Amino acid sequence: MSVLVYAEHDNASLKTETHKLVNAAQKMGGDIHVLVAGEGCKAVAEAASQIDGVAKVLVADNAAYKHQLAENTADLVLDLAGDYSHVVAAATTTGKNFMPRVAALLDVAQISDIIGVESEDTFVRPIYAGNAIATVQSSDAKKVITVRAASFDAAATGGSAEVTAIDVVKSSEKSDFVSAELTESERPELTAAEVVISGGRGMQNGDNFKLLEGIADKLGAAIGASRAAVDAGFVPNDMQVGQTGKIVAPQLYIAVGISGAIQHLAGMKDSKVIVAINKDEEAPIFQVADYGLVGDLFEVLPELESSL
């Protein structure tokens, strides 16, 4: 039995999700091989080889994989899948893009967004927007799994796995990479930040999100938002935290002016410490908060920033 883990990276650096995937894979048992598919990704492969628990790193370095298109990536993984009992990727934009294709081509049921591993064939995952937790046992010969990385701790570094180049080139004519528009920020990436401060409908408008920036800078935090704030046009949708946004589990999550709809809670309730600031003492967010402050955010935030 062995596990193939698809590495999360941007061709230049390895993302922390990969360390968390390895931790999840260790609970499944067997040797762990990490697949790095990209272009000019030597540094990524070296970083992956240093994760504790990794036996081998497979590197597919080719222009066909530079943008990790679903067709090319799925065909590559399919070509390698014969040697593995489990194929694992993060439940991120990349993983959600190609893994269903892998499952379909292998004619197995994908097990999506797992938050726990009970054994080599039994996994735990949220359903109904996180309102219920299902324990799923798979009878498929190959397990195709996406992992909610935020639910696992990162595996330590200090290993020295073998790095092997693979010459398999899969290039589909069904799609081409045209362009990418990426948000650039000096703050940490939302899904990887240790501290996140998010604003909701209570912020009233986009300009008021500036009240969060001073606190975020002092805490080294990323800034997020609820779906209500995004739908109202206060901030762009790449800041959305929730079931249909980004799933986060930082050490500290500060929810400001967020009522705590199920959709939002599904995306942040695994945070280690949750602080809620809301003037409505009946807001559902207080049911999951470790610390709650009932007050007017326009008075509380300036005081909090000055205290910090």
PDB file of C-alpha atoms in Angstrom:
ATOM      1  CA  MET A   1       0.000   0.000   0.000  1.00  0.00           C
ATOM      2  CA  SER A   2       1.299   3.453  -0.889  1.00  0.00           C
ATOM      3  CA  VAL A   3      -0.008   7.008  -1.140  1.00  0.00           C
ATOM      4  CA  LEU A   4       0.566   9.553  -3.917  1.00  0.00           C
ATOM      5  CA  VAL A   5       0.318  13.134  -2.611  1.00  0.00           C
ATOM      6  CA  TYR A   6      -0.062  15.952  -5.127  1.00  0.00           C
ATOM      7  CA  ALA A   7       2.051  18.915  -4.024  1.00  0.00           C
ATOM      8  CA  GLU A   8       0.536  22.405  -3.758  1.00  0.00           C
ATOM      9  CA  HIS A   9       2.966  24.983  -5.153  1.00  0.00           C
ATOM     10  CA  ASP A  10       3.376  27.972  -7.439  1.00  0.00           C
ATOM     11  CA  ASN A  11       6.460  26.636  -9.290  1.00  0.00           C
ATOM     12  CA  ALA A  12       8.699  28.738  -7.042  1.00  0.00           C
ATOM     13  CA  SER A  13       7.823  27.600  -3.532  1.00  0.00           C
ATOM     14  CA  LEU A  14       6.054  24.751  -1.787  1.00  0.00           C
ATOM     15  CA  LYS A  15       2.834  25.706   0.000  1.00  0.00           C
ATOM     16  CA  THR A  16       2.158  24.681   3.589  1.00  0.00           C
ATOM     17  CA  GLU A  17      -0.876  22.681   2.446  1.00  0.00           C
ATOM     18  CA  THR A  18       1.555  20.014   1.223  1.00  0.00           C
ATOM     19  CA  HIS A  19       2.973  19.499   4.704  1.00  0.00           C
ATOM     20  CA  LYS A  20      -0.584  19.063   6.009  1.00  0.00           C
ATOM     21  CA  LEU A  21      -1.401  16.605   3.218  1.00  0.00           C
ATOM     22  CA  VAL A  22       1.588  14.492   4.209  1.00  0.00           C
ATOM     23  CA  ASN A  23       0.381  14.457   7.803  1.00  0.00           C
ATOM     24  CA  ALA A  24      -3.028  13.220   6.613  1.00  0.00           C
ATOM     25  CA  ALA A  25      -1.396  10.641   4.327  1.00  0.00           C
ATOM     26  CA  GLN A  26       0.656   9.236   7.209  1.00  0.00           C
ATOM     27  CA  LYS A  27      -2.584   8.263   8.930  1.00  0.00           C
ATOM     28  CA  MET A  28      -3.526   6.180   5.873  1.00  0.00           C
ATOM     29  CA  GLY A  29      -0.405   4.041   6.141  1.00  0.00           C
ATOM     30  CA  GLY A  30       2.164   2.894   3.606  1.00  0.00           C
ATOM     31  CA  ASP A  31       4.917   4.727   1.749  1.00  0.00           C
ATOM     32  CA  ILE A  32       4.265   8.334   0.824  1.00  0.00           C
ATOM     33  CA  HIS A  33       5.379   9.685  -2.542  1.00  0.00           C
ATOM     34  CA  VAL A  34       4.912  13.367  -3.406  1.00  0.00           C
ATOM     35  CA  LEU A  35       4.243  14.440  -6.993  1.00  0.00           C
ATOM     36  CA  VAL A  36       5.523  17.871  -8.019  1.00  0.00           C
ATOM     37  CA  ALA A  37       4.162  18.852 -11.435  1.00  0.00           C
ATOM     38  CA  GLY A  38       5.142  22.213 -12.874  1.00  0.00           C
ATOM     39  CA  GLU A  39       7.832  24.076 -14.776  1.00  0.00           C
ATOM     40  CA  GLY A  40      11.096  25.207 -13.247  1.00  0.00           C
ATOM     41  CA  CYS A  41      10.040  23.616  -9.971  1.00  0.00           C
ATOM     42  CA  LYS A  42      13.361  22.201  -8.749  1.00  0.00           C
ATOM     43  CA  ALA A  43      13.239  24.238  -5.536  1.00  0.00           C
ATOM     44  CA  VAL A  44       9.731  22.946  -4.842  1.00  0.00           C
ATOM     45  CA  ALA A  45      10.889  19.347  -5.202  1.00  0.00           C
ATOM     46  CA  GLU A  46      13.823  19.940  -2.848  1.00  0.00           C
ATOM     47  CA  ALA A  47      11.494  21.432  -0.242  1.00  0.00           C
ATOM     48  CA  ALA A  48       9.100  18.489  -0.593  1.00  0.00           C
ATOM     49  CA  SER A  49      11.952  16.017  -0.092  1.00  0.00           C
ATOM     50  CA  GLN A  50      12.621  17.529   3.338  1.00  0.00           C
ATOM     51  CA  ILE A  51       9.155  16.771   4.747  1.00  0.00           C
ATOM     52  CA  ASP A  52       9.268  14.067   7.394  1.00  0.00           C
ATOM     53  CA  GLY A  53       7.514  10.897   6.287  1.00  0.00           C
ATOM     54  CA  VAL A  54       8.062  11.336   2.546  1.00  0.00           C
ATOM     55  CA  ALA A  55       9.816   8.370   0.934  1.00  0.00           C
ATOM     56  CA  LYS A  56      10.159   9.713  -2.610  1.00  0.00           C
ATOM     57  CA  VAL A  57       9.484  12.879  -4.602  1.00  0.00           C
ATOM     58  CA  LEU A  58       8.444  12.532  -8.253  1.00  0.00           C
ATOM     59  CA  VAL A  59       9.133  15.608 -10.393  1.00  0.00           C
ATOM     60  CA  ALA A  60       7.338  16.247 -13.672  1.00  0.00           C
ATOM     61  CA  ASP A  61       9.090  19.402 -14.869  1.00  0.00           C
ATOM     62  CA  ASN A  62       7.628  20.448 -18.204  1.00  0.00           C
ATOM     63  CA  ALA A  63       5.921  23.440 -19.782  1.00  0.00           C
ATOM     64  CA  ALA A  64       2.759  21.327 -20.092  1.00  0.00           C
ATOM     65  CA  TYR A  65       2.360  21.479 -16.309  1.00  0.00           C
ATOM     66  CA  LYS A  66       3.323  25.100 -15.710  1.00  0.00           C
ATOM     67  CA  HIS A  67      -0.253  26.242 -15.078  1.00  0.00           C
ATOM     68  CA  GLN A  68      -1.496  22.866 -13.775  1.00  0.00           C
ATOM     69  CA  LEU A  69      -4.397  22.664 -16.210  1.00  0.00           C
ATOM     70  CA  ALA A  70      -6.980  20.082 -15.194  1.00  0.00           C
ATOM     71  CA  GLU A  71      -6.676  17.920 -18.323  1.00  0.00           C
ATOM     72  CA  ASN A  72      -2.885  17.717 -18.317  1.00  0.00           C
ATOM     73  CA  THR A  73      -2.594  17.209 -14.566  1.00  0.00           C
ATOM     74  CA  ALA A  74      -5.339  14.585 -14.396  1.00  0.00           C
ATOM     75  CA  ASP A  75      -3.787  12.582 -17.251  1.00  0.00           C
ATOM     76  CA  LEU A  76      -0.404  12.682 -15.509  1.00  0.00           C
ATOM     77  CA  VAL A  77      -1.832  11.516 -12.186  1.00  0.00           C
ATOM     78  CA  LEU A  78      -3.832   8.810 -13.976  1.00  0.00           C
ATOM     79  CA  ASP A  79      -0.638   7.561 -15.626  1.00  0.00           C
ATOM     80  CA  LEU A  80       1.022   7.205 -12.216  1.00  0.00           C
ATOM     81  CA  ALA A  81      -1.999   6.019 -10.226  1.00  0.00           C
ATOM     82  CA  GLY A  82      -1.506   2.346 -11.033  1.00  0.00           C
ATOM     83  CA  ASP A  83       1.272   2.114  -8.435  1.00  0.00           C
ATOM     84  CA  TYR A  84      -0.762   3.590  -5.576  1.00  0.00           C
ATOM     85  CA  SER A  85      -3.677   2.655  -3.356  1.00  0.00           C
ATOM     86  CA  HIS A  86      -4.454   6.282  -2.461  1.00  0.00           C
ATOM     87  CA  VAL A  87      -4.257   9.503  -4.475  1.00  0.00           C
ATOM     88  CA  VAL A  88      -4.445  12.595  -2.283  1.00  0.00           C
ATOM     89  CA  ALA A  89      -4.666  16.314  -3.073  1.00  0.00           C
ATOM     90  CA  ALA A  90      -5.714  19.426  -1.199  1.00  0.00           C
ATOM     91  CA  ALA A  91      -9.308  20.660  -1.507  1.00  0.00           C
ATOM     92  CA  THR A  92      -8.074  23.885  -3.065  1.00  0.00           C
ATOM     93  CA  THR A  93      -8.764  25.466  -6.443  1.00  0.00           C
ATOM     94  CA  THR A  94      -6.144  23.198  -8.007  1.00  0.00           C
ATOM     95  CA  GLY A  95      -7.244  19.990  -6.310  1.00  0.00           C
ATOM     96  CA  LYS A  96     -10.937  20.605  -6.944  1.00  0.00           C
ATOM     97  CA  ASN A  97     -10.105  21.270 -10.583  1.00  0.00           C
ATOM     98  CA  PHE A  98      -8.379  18.034 -11.539  1.00  0.00           C
ATOM     99  CA  MET A  99      -9.168  15.402  -8.901  1.00  0.00           C
ATOM    100  CA  PRO A 100     -12.791  14.751 -10.008  1.00  0.00           C
ATOM    101  CA  ARG A 101     -11.398  13.990 -13.468  1.00  0.00           C
ATOM    102  CA  VAL A 102      -8.972  11.498 -11.939  1.00  0.00           C
ATOM    103  CA  ALA A 103     -11.791   9.800 -10.007  1.00  0.00           C
ATOM    104  CA  ALA A 104     -14.013   9.636 -13.091  1.00  0.00           C
ATOM    105  CA  LEU A 105     -11.261   8.210 -15.284  1.00  0.00           C
ATOM    106  CA  LEU A 106     -10.482   5.590 -12.627  1.00  0.00           C
ATOM    107  CA  ASP A 107     -14.231   4.908 -12.263  1.00  0.00           C
ATOM    108  CA  VAL A 108     -14.195   5.370  -8.484  1.00  0.00           C
ATOM    109  CA  ALA A 109     -16.055   7.669  -6.111  1.00  0.00           C
ATOM    110  CA  GLN A 110     -14.061  10.661  -4.918  1.00  0.00           C
ATOM    111  CA  ILE A 111     -14.047  11.249  -1.161  1.00  0.00           C
ATOM    112  CA  SER A 112     -14.080  15.033  -0.869  1.00  0.00           C
ATOM    113  CA  ASP A 113     -12.900  17.519   1.713  1.00  0.00           C
ATOM    114  CA  ILE A 114     -11.961  15.081   4.472  1.00  0.00           C
ATOM    115  CA  ILE A 115     -11.167  16.464   7.925  1.00  0.00           C
ATOM    116  CA  GLY A 116     -10.058  13.218   9.551  1.00  0.00           C
ATOM    117  CA  VAL A 117      -8.593   9.777   8.812  1.00  0.00           C
ATOM    118  CA  GLU A 118      -9.738   6.811  10.895  1.00  0.00           C
ATOM    119  CA  SER A 119      -8.048   4.087   8.874  1.00  0.00           C
ATOM    120  CA  GLU A 120      -6.777   3.296   5.393  1.00  0.00           C
ATOM    121  CA  ASP A 121     -10.341   3.091   4.055  1.00  0.00           C
ATOM    122  CA  THR A 122     -12.393   5.170   6.523  1.00  0.00           C
ATOM    123  CA  PHE A 123     -12.500   8.955   6.509  1.00  0.00           C
ATOM    124  CA  VAL A 124     -14.371  11.798   8.180  1.00  0.00           C
ATOM    125  CA  ARG A 125     -15.862  14.682   6.213  1.00  0.00           C
ATOM    126  CA  PRO A 126     -18.386  17.479   6.797  1.00  0.00           C
ATOM    127  CA  ILE A 127     -21.748  17.458   5.024  1.00  0.00           C
ATOM    128  CA  TYR A 128     -24.705  19.861   4.930  1.00  0.00           C
ATOM    129  CA  ALA A 129     -22.429  22.940   5.131  1.00  0.00           C
ATOM    130  CA  GLY A 130     -20.681  21.495   8.160  1.00  0.00           C
ATOM    131  CA  ASN A 131     -23.906  20.937  10.122  1.00  0.00           C
ATOM    132  CA  ALA A 132     -23.221  17.200  10.207  1.00  0.00           C
ATOM    133  CA  ILE A 133     -20.079  15.085  10.115  1.00  0.00           C
ATOM    134  CA  ALA A 134     -20.099  11.885   8.055  1.00  0.00           C
ATOM    135  CA  THR A 135     -17.796   8.906   8.508  1.00  0.00           C
ATOM    136  CA  VAL A 136     -17.272   7.358   5.083  1.00  0.00           C
ATOM    137  CA  GLN A 137     -15.841   3.922   4.350  1.00  0.00           C
ATOM    138  CA  SER A 138     -14.690   3.292   0.805  1.00  0.00           C
ATOM    139  CA  SER A 139     -14.661  -0.126  -0.845  1.00  0.00           C
ATOM    140  CA  ASP A 140     -12.929   1.169  -3.988  1.00  0.00           C
ATOM    141  CA  ALA A 141      -9.570  -0.402  -4.767  1.00  0.00           C
ATOM    142  CA  LYS A 142      -8.110   3.070  -5.256  1.00  0.00           C
ATOM    143  CA  LYS A 143      -9.041   5.898  -2.955  1.00  0.00           C
ATOM    144  CA  VAL A 144      -9.186   9.340  -4.597  1.00  0.00           C
ATOM    145  CA  ILE A 145      -9.283  11.886  -1.788  1.00  0.00           C
ATOM    146  CA  THR A 146      -9.261  15.659  -1.385  1.00  0.00           C
ATOM    147  CA  VAL A 147      -8.248  16.957   2.023  1.00  0.00           C
ATOM    148  CA  ARG A 148      -9.339  20.063   3.894  1.00  0.00           C
ATOM    149  CA  ALA A 149      -5.765  20.933   4.780  1.00  0.00           C
ATOM    150  CA  ALA A 150      -6.797  23.409   7.478  1.00  0.00           C
ATOM    151  CA  SER A 151      -7.988  20.464   9.583  1.00  0.00           C
ATOM    152  CA  PHE A 152      -4.528  18.904   9.852  1.00  0.00           C
ATOM    153  CA  ASP A 153      -1.297  20.076  11.441  1.00  0.00           C
ATOM    154  CA  ALA A 154       1.734  20.452   9.193  1.00  0.00           C
ATOM    155  CA  ALA A 155       4.224  17.591   9.094  1.00  0.00           C
ATOM    156  CA  ALA A 156       7.668  18.488  10.376  1.00  0.00           C
ATOM    157  CA  THR A 157      10.714  18.983   8.169  1.00  0.00           C
ATOM    158  CA  GLY A 158      14.069  17.317   8.440  1.00  0.00           C
ATOM    159  CA  GLY A 159      13.701  14.439   6.001  1.00  0.00           C
ATOM    160  CA  SER A 160      15.816  13.668   2.944  1.00  0.00           C
ATOM    161  CA  ALA A 161      13.669  11.777   0.461  1.00  0.00           C
ATOM    162  CA  GLU A 162      14.870  10.586  -2.918  1.00  0.00           C
ATOM    163  CA  VAL A 163      14.023  12.956  -5.789  1.00  0.00           C
ATOM    164  CA  THR A 164      13.225  11.263  -9.106  1.00  0.00           C
ATOM    165  CA  ALA A 165      12.485  12.962 -12.418  1.00  0.00           C
ATOM    166  CA  ILE A 166       9.668  11.515 -14.531  1.00  0.00           C
ATOM    167  CA  ASP A 167       9.481  12.098 -18.270  1.00  0.00           C
ATOM    168  CA  VAL A 168       5.751  11.616 -18.716  1.00  0.00           C
ATOM    169  CA  VAL A 169       4.359  14.554 -20.704  1.00  0.00           C
ATOM    170  CA  LYS A 170       0.603  14.916 -21.025  1.00  0.00           C
ATOM    171  CA  SER A 171      -0.634  17.811 -23.124  1.00  0.00           C
ATOM    172  CA  SER A 172      -4.309  18.152 -23.949  1.00  0.00           C
ATOM    173  CA  GLU A 173      -5.698  20.172 -26.830  1.00  0.00           C
ATOM    174  CA  LYS A 174      -8.991  20.682 -24.995  1.00  0.00           C
ATOM    175  CA  SER A 175      -7.850  23.761 -23.096  1.00  0.00           C
ATOM    176  CA  ASP A 176      -5.126  26.376 -23.146  1.00  0.00           C
ATOM    177  CA  PHE A 177      -3.905  28.764 -20.504  1.00  0.00           C
ATOM    178  CA  VAL A 178      -4.814  32.306 -21.520  1.00  0.00           C
ATOM    179  CA  SER A 179      -4.075  34.553 -18.561  1.00  0.00           C
ATOM    180  CA  ALA A 180      -4.294  34.886 -14.804  1.00  0.00           C
ATOM    181  CA  GLU A 181      -5.236  37.891 -12.716  1.00  0.00           C
ATOM    182  CA  LEU A 182      -3.829  37.442  -9.236  1.00  0.00           C
ATOM    183  CA  THR A 183      -4.378  39.731  -6.272  1.00  0.00           C
ATOM    184  CA  GLU A 184      -1.082  40.955  -4.885  1.00  0.00           C
ATOM    185  CA  SER A 185      -0.819  41.798  -1.212  1.00  0.00           C
ATOM    186  CA  GLU A 186       1.925  42.284   1.335  1.00  0.00           C
ATOM    187  CA  ARG A 187      -0.250  40.518   3.878  1.00  0.00           C
ATOM    188  CA  PRO A 188      -0.229  36.723   4.343  1.00  0.00           C
ATOM    189  CA  GLU A 189      -2.333  34.546   2.067  1.00  0.00           C
ATOM    190  CA  LEU A 190      -5.765  34.056   3.605  1.00  0.00           C
ATOM    191  CA  THR A 191      -5.686  30.249   3.755  1.00  0.00           C
ATOM    192  CA  ALA A 192      -2.150  30.135   5.175  1.00  0.00           C
ATOM    193  CA  ALA A 193      -2.249  33.008   7.691  1.00  0.00           C
ATOM    194  CA  GLU A 194      -1.817  32.339  11.409  1.00  0.00           C
ATOM    195  CA  VAL A 195      -4.160  35.237  12.203  1.00  0.00           C
ATOM    196  CA  VAL A 196      -7.240  36.312  10.208  1.00  0.00           C
ATOM    197  CA  ILE A 197      -9.492  39.301  10.839  1.00  0.00           C
ATOM    198  CA  SER A 198     -12.724  39.353   8.835  1.00  0.00           C
ATOM    199  CA  GLY A 199     -15.445  41.942   8.373  1.00  0.00           C
ATOM    200  CA  GLY A 200     -19.105  41.380   7.643  1.00  0.00           C
ATOM    201  CA  ARG A 201     -22.242  43.266   6.731  1.00  0.00           C
ATOM    202  CA  GLY A 202     -21.826  45.303   9.915  1.00  0.00           C
ATOM    203  CA  MET A 203     -18.879  47.136   8.311  1.00  0.00           C
ATOM    204  CA  GLN A 204     -21.591  48.997   6.305  1.00  0.00           C
ATOM    205  CA  ASN A 205     -19.349  49.801   3.312  1.00  0.00           C
ATOM    206  CA  GLY A 206     -16.026  48.953   1.702  1.00  0.00           C
ATOM    207  CA  ASP A 207     -14.262  52.078   2.975  1.00  0.00           C
ATOM    208  CA  ASN A 208     -14.806  50.968   6.561  1.00  0.00           C
ATOM    209  CA  PHE A 209     -12.681  47.871   5.948  1.00  0.00           C
ATOM    210  CA  LYS A 210      -9.745  50.257   6.428  1.00  0.00           C
ATOM    211  CA  LEU A 211     -10.546  49.992  10.136  1.00  0.00           C
ATOM    212  CA  LEU A 212      -9.325  46.392   9.967  1.00  0.00           C
ATOM    213  CA  GLU A 213      -6.056  47.209   8.220  1.00  0.00           C
ATOM    214  CA  GLY A 214      -4.247  48.786  11.180  1.00  0.00           C
ATOM    215  CA  ILE A 215      -5.115  45.832  13.405  1.00  0.00           C
ATOM    216  CA  ALA A 216      -4.134  43.369  10.657  1.00  0.00           C
ATOM    217  CA  ASP A 217      -0.763  45.093  10.233  1.00  0.00           C
ATOM    218  CA  LYS A 218      -0.027  44.940  13.956  1.00  0.00           C
ATOM    219  CA  LEU A 219      -1.011  41.272  14.189  1.00  0.00           C
ATOM    220  CA  GLY A 220       0.516  40.198  10.867  1.00  0.00           C
ATOM    221  CA  ALA A 221      -2.966  39.080   9.885  1.00  0.00           C
ATOM    222  CA  ALA A 222      -4.767  38.411   6.627  1.00  0.00           C
ATOM    223  CA  ILE A 223      -8.060  40.205   6.003  1.00  0.00           C
ATOM    224  CA  GLY A 224     -11.182  38.250   5.083  1.00  0.00           C
ATOM    225  CA  ALA A 225     -14.876  38.920   4.701  1.00  0.00           C
ATOM    226  CA  SER A 226     -18.235  37.232   4.995  1.00  0.00           C
ATOM    227  CA  ARG A 227     -20.340  36.367   1.977  1.00  0.00           C
ATOM    228  CA  ALA A 228     -22.758  39.156   2.893  1.00  0.00           C
ATOM    229  CA  ALA A 229     -19.951  41.718   2.682  1.00  0.00           C
ATOM    230  CA  VAL A 230     -18.783  40.326  -0.661  1.00  0.00           C
ATOM    231  CA  ASP A 231     -22.296  40.164  -2.111  1.00  0.00           C
ATOM    232  CA  ALA A 232     -22.863  43.768  -1.041  1.00  0.00           C
ATOM    233  CA  GLY A 233     -19.794  44.785  -3.047  1.00  0.00           C
ATOM    234  CA  PHE A 234     -17.755  45.944  -0.045  1.00  0.00           C
ATOM    235  CA  VAL A 235     -14.715  43.834  -0.990  1.00  0.00           C
ATOM    236  CA  PRO A 236     -13.650  41.465  -3.818  1.00  0.00           C
ATOM    237  CA  ASN A 237     -14.766  37.838  -3.684  1.00  0.00           C
ATOM    238  CA  ASP A 238     -11.232  36.483  -3.206  1.00  0.00           C
ATOM    239  CA  MET A 239     -11.535  37.697   0.400  1.00  0.00           C
ATOM    240  CA  GLN A 240     -14.607  35.574   1.126  1.00  0.00           C
ATOM    241  CA  VAL A 241     -14.372  33.101   3.998  1.00  0.00           C
ATOM    242  CA  GLY A 242     -17.057  30.423   4.053  1.00  0.00           C
ATOM    243  CA  GLN A 243     -18.456  27.297   2.494  1.00  0.00           C
ATOM    244  CA  THR A 244     -18.369  28.823  -1.000  1.00  0.00           C
ATOM    245  CA  GLY A 245     -15.276  30.900  -0.252  1.00  0.00           C
ATOM    246  CA  LYS A 246     -12.023  29.979   1.457  1.00  0.00           C
ATOM    247  CA  ILE A 247     -11.757  27.538   4.328  1.00  0.00           C
ATOM    248  CA  VAL A 248      -9.449  28.842   7.048  1.00  0.00           C
ATOM    249  CA  ALA A 249      -8.282  27.499  10.405  1.00  0.00           C
ATOM    250  CA  PRO A 250      -5.794  30.031  11.796  1.00  0.00           C
ATOM    251  CA  GLN A 251      -4.506  30.204  15.361  1.00  0.00           C
ATOM    252  CA  LEU A 252      -6.638  33.327  15.848  1.00  0.00           C
ATOM    253  CA  TYR A 253      -9.784  34.365  13.954  1.00  0.00           C
ATOM    254  CA  ILE A 254     -11.397  37.737  14.656  1.00  0.00           C
ATOM    255  CA  ALA A 255     -14.930  38.173  13.286  1.00  0.00           C
ATOM    256  CA  VAL A 256     -16.043  41.803  13.147  1.00  0.00           C
ATOM    257  CA  GLY A 257     -19.642  42.704  12.355  1.00  0.00           C
ATOM    258  CA  ILE A 258     -20.359  39.128  11.227  1.00  0.00           C
ATOM    259  CA  SER A 259     -23.624  37.569  12.400  1.00  0.00           C
ATOM    260  CA  GLY A 260     -22.396  33.996  11.921  1.00  0.00           C
ATOM    261  CA  ALA A 261     -24.517  32.445   9.190  1.00  0.00           C
ATOM    262  CA  ILE A 262     -24.010  28.714   8.620  1.00  0.00           C
ATOM    263  CA  GLN A 263     -22.276  29.475   5.315  1.00  0.00           C
ATOM    264  CA  HIS A 264     -19.599  31.514   7.109  1.00  0.00           C
ATOM    265  CA  LEU A 265     -19.191  29.220  10.100  1.00  0.00           C
ATOM    266  CA  ALA A 266     -18.449  26.309   7.753  1.00  0.00           C
ATOM    267  CA  GLY A 267     -15.356  28.174   6.592  1.00  0.00           C
ATOM    268  CA  MET A 268     -13.815  29.198   9.920  1.00  0.00           C
ATOM    269  CA  LYS A 269     -15.149  27.210  12.857  1.00  0.00           C
ATOM    270  CA  ASP A 270     -11.995  25.040  12.992  1.00  0.00           C
ATOM    271  CA  SER A 271      -9.947  28.102  13.989  1.00  0.00           C
ATOM    272  CA  LYS A 272      -8.046  27.530  17.234  1.00  0.00           C
ATOM    273  CA  VAL A 273      -9.288  30.720  18.961  1.00  0.00           C
ATOM    274  CA  ILE A 274     -12.309  32.686  17.732  1.00  0.00           C
ATOM    275  CA  VAL A 275     -12.999  36.272  18.802  1.00  0.00           C
ATOM    276  CA  ALA A 276     -16.324  37.874  17.846  1.00  0.00           C
ATOM    277  CA  ILE A 277     -17.192  41.573  17.898  1.00  0.00           C
ATOM    278  CA  ASN A 278     -20.854  42.348  17.250  1.00  0.00           C
ATOM    279  CA  LYS A 279     -23.443  44.730  18.691  1.00  0.00           C
ATOM    280  CA  ASP A 280     -26.146  42.042  18.555  1.00  0.00           C
ATOM    281  CA  GLU A 281     -25.718  39.849  21.600  1.00  0.00           C
ATOM    282  CA  GLU A 282     -27.989  37.211  20.011  1.00  0.00           C
ATOM    283  CA  ALA A 283     -25.785  36.828  16.926  1.00  0.00           C
ATOM    284  CA  PRO A 284     -25.050  33.128  16.158  1.00  0.00           C
ATOM    285  CA  ILE A 285     -21.314  33.890  15.922  1.00  0.00           C
ATOM    286  CA  PHE A 286     -21.177  34.059  19.733  1.00  0.00           C
ATOM    287  CA  GLN A 287     -22.148  30.379  19.930  1.00  0.00           C
ATOM    288  CA  VAL A 288     -18.814  29.351  18.411  1.00  0.00           C
ATOM    289  CA  ALA A 289     -16.652  32.202  19.753  1.00  0.00           C
ATOM    290  CA  ASP A 290     -14.110  31.635  22.517  1.00  0.00           C
ATOM    291  CA  TYR A 291     -14.247  35.345  23.316  1.00  0.00           C
ATOM    292  CA  GLY A 292     -17.178  37.609  22.519  1.00  0.00           C
ATOM    293  CA  LEU A 293     -17.416  41.383  22.764  1.00  0.00           C
ATOM    294  CA  VAL A 294     -20.843  42.984  22.446  1.00  0.00           C
ATOM    295  CA  GLY A 295     -20.311  46.509  21.206  1.00  0.00           C
ATOM    296  CA  ASP A 296     -20.275  48.959  18.326  1.00  0.00           C
ATOM    297  CA  LEU A 297     -17.415  47.963  16.046  1.00  0.00           C
ATOM    298  CA  PHE A 298     -16.816  51.599  15.091  1.00  0.00           C
ATOM    299  CA  GLU A 299     -15.945  52.292  18.736  1.00  0.00           C
ATOM    300  CA  VAL A 300     -14.286  48.961  19.509  1.00  0.00           C
ATOM    301  CA  LEU A 301     -11.876  48.745  16.556  1.00  0.00           C
ATOM    302  CA  PRO A 302     -10.058  52.072  17.167  1.00  0.00           C
ATOM    303  CA  GLU A 303      -9.703  51.150  20.864  1.00  0.00           C
ATOM    304  CA  LEU A 304      -8.398  47.680  19.961  1.00  0.00           C
ATOM    305  CA  GLU A 305      -5.859  49.119  17.525  1.00  0.00           C
ATOM    306  CA  SER A 306      -4.591  51.691  20.011  1.00  0.00           C
ATOM    307  CA  SER A 307      -4.322  49.008  22.724  1.00  0.00           C
ATOM    308  CA  LEU A 308      -2.301  46.771  20.423  1.00  0.00           C
TER     309      LEU A 308
END
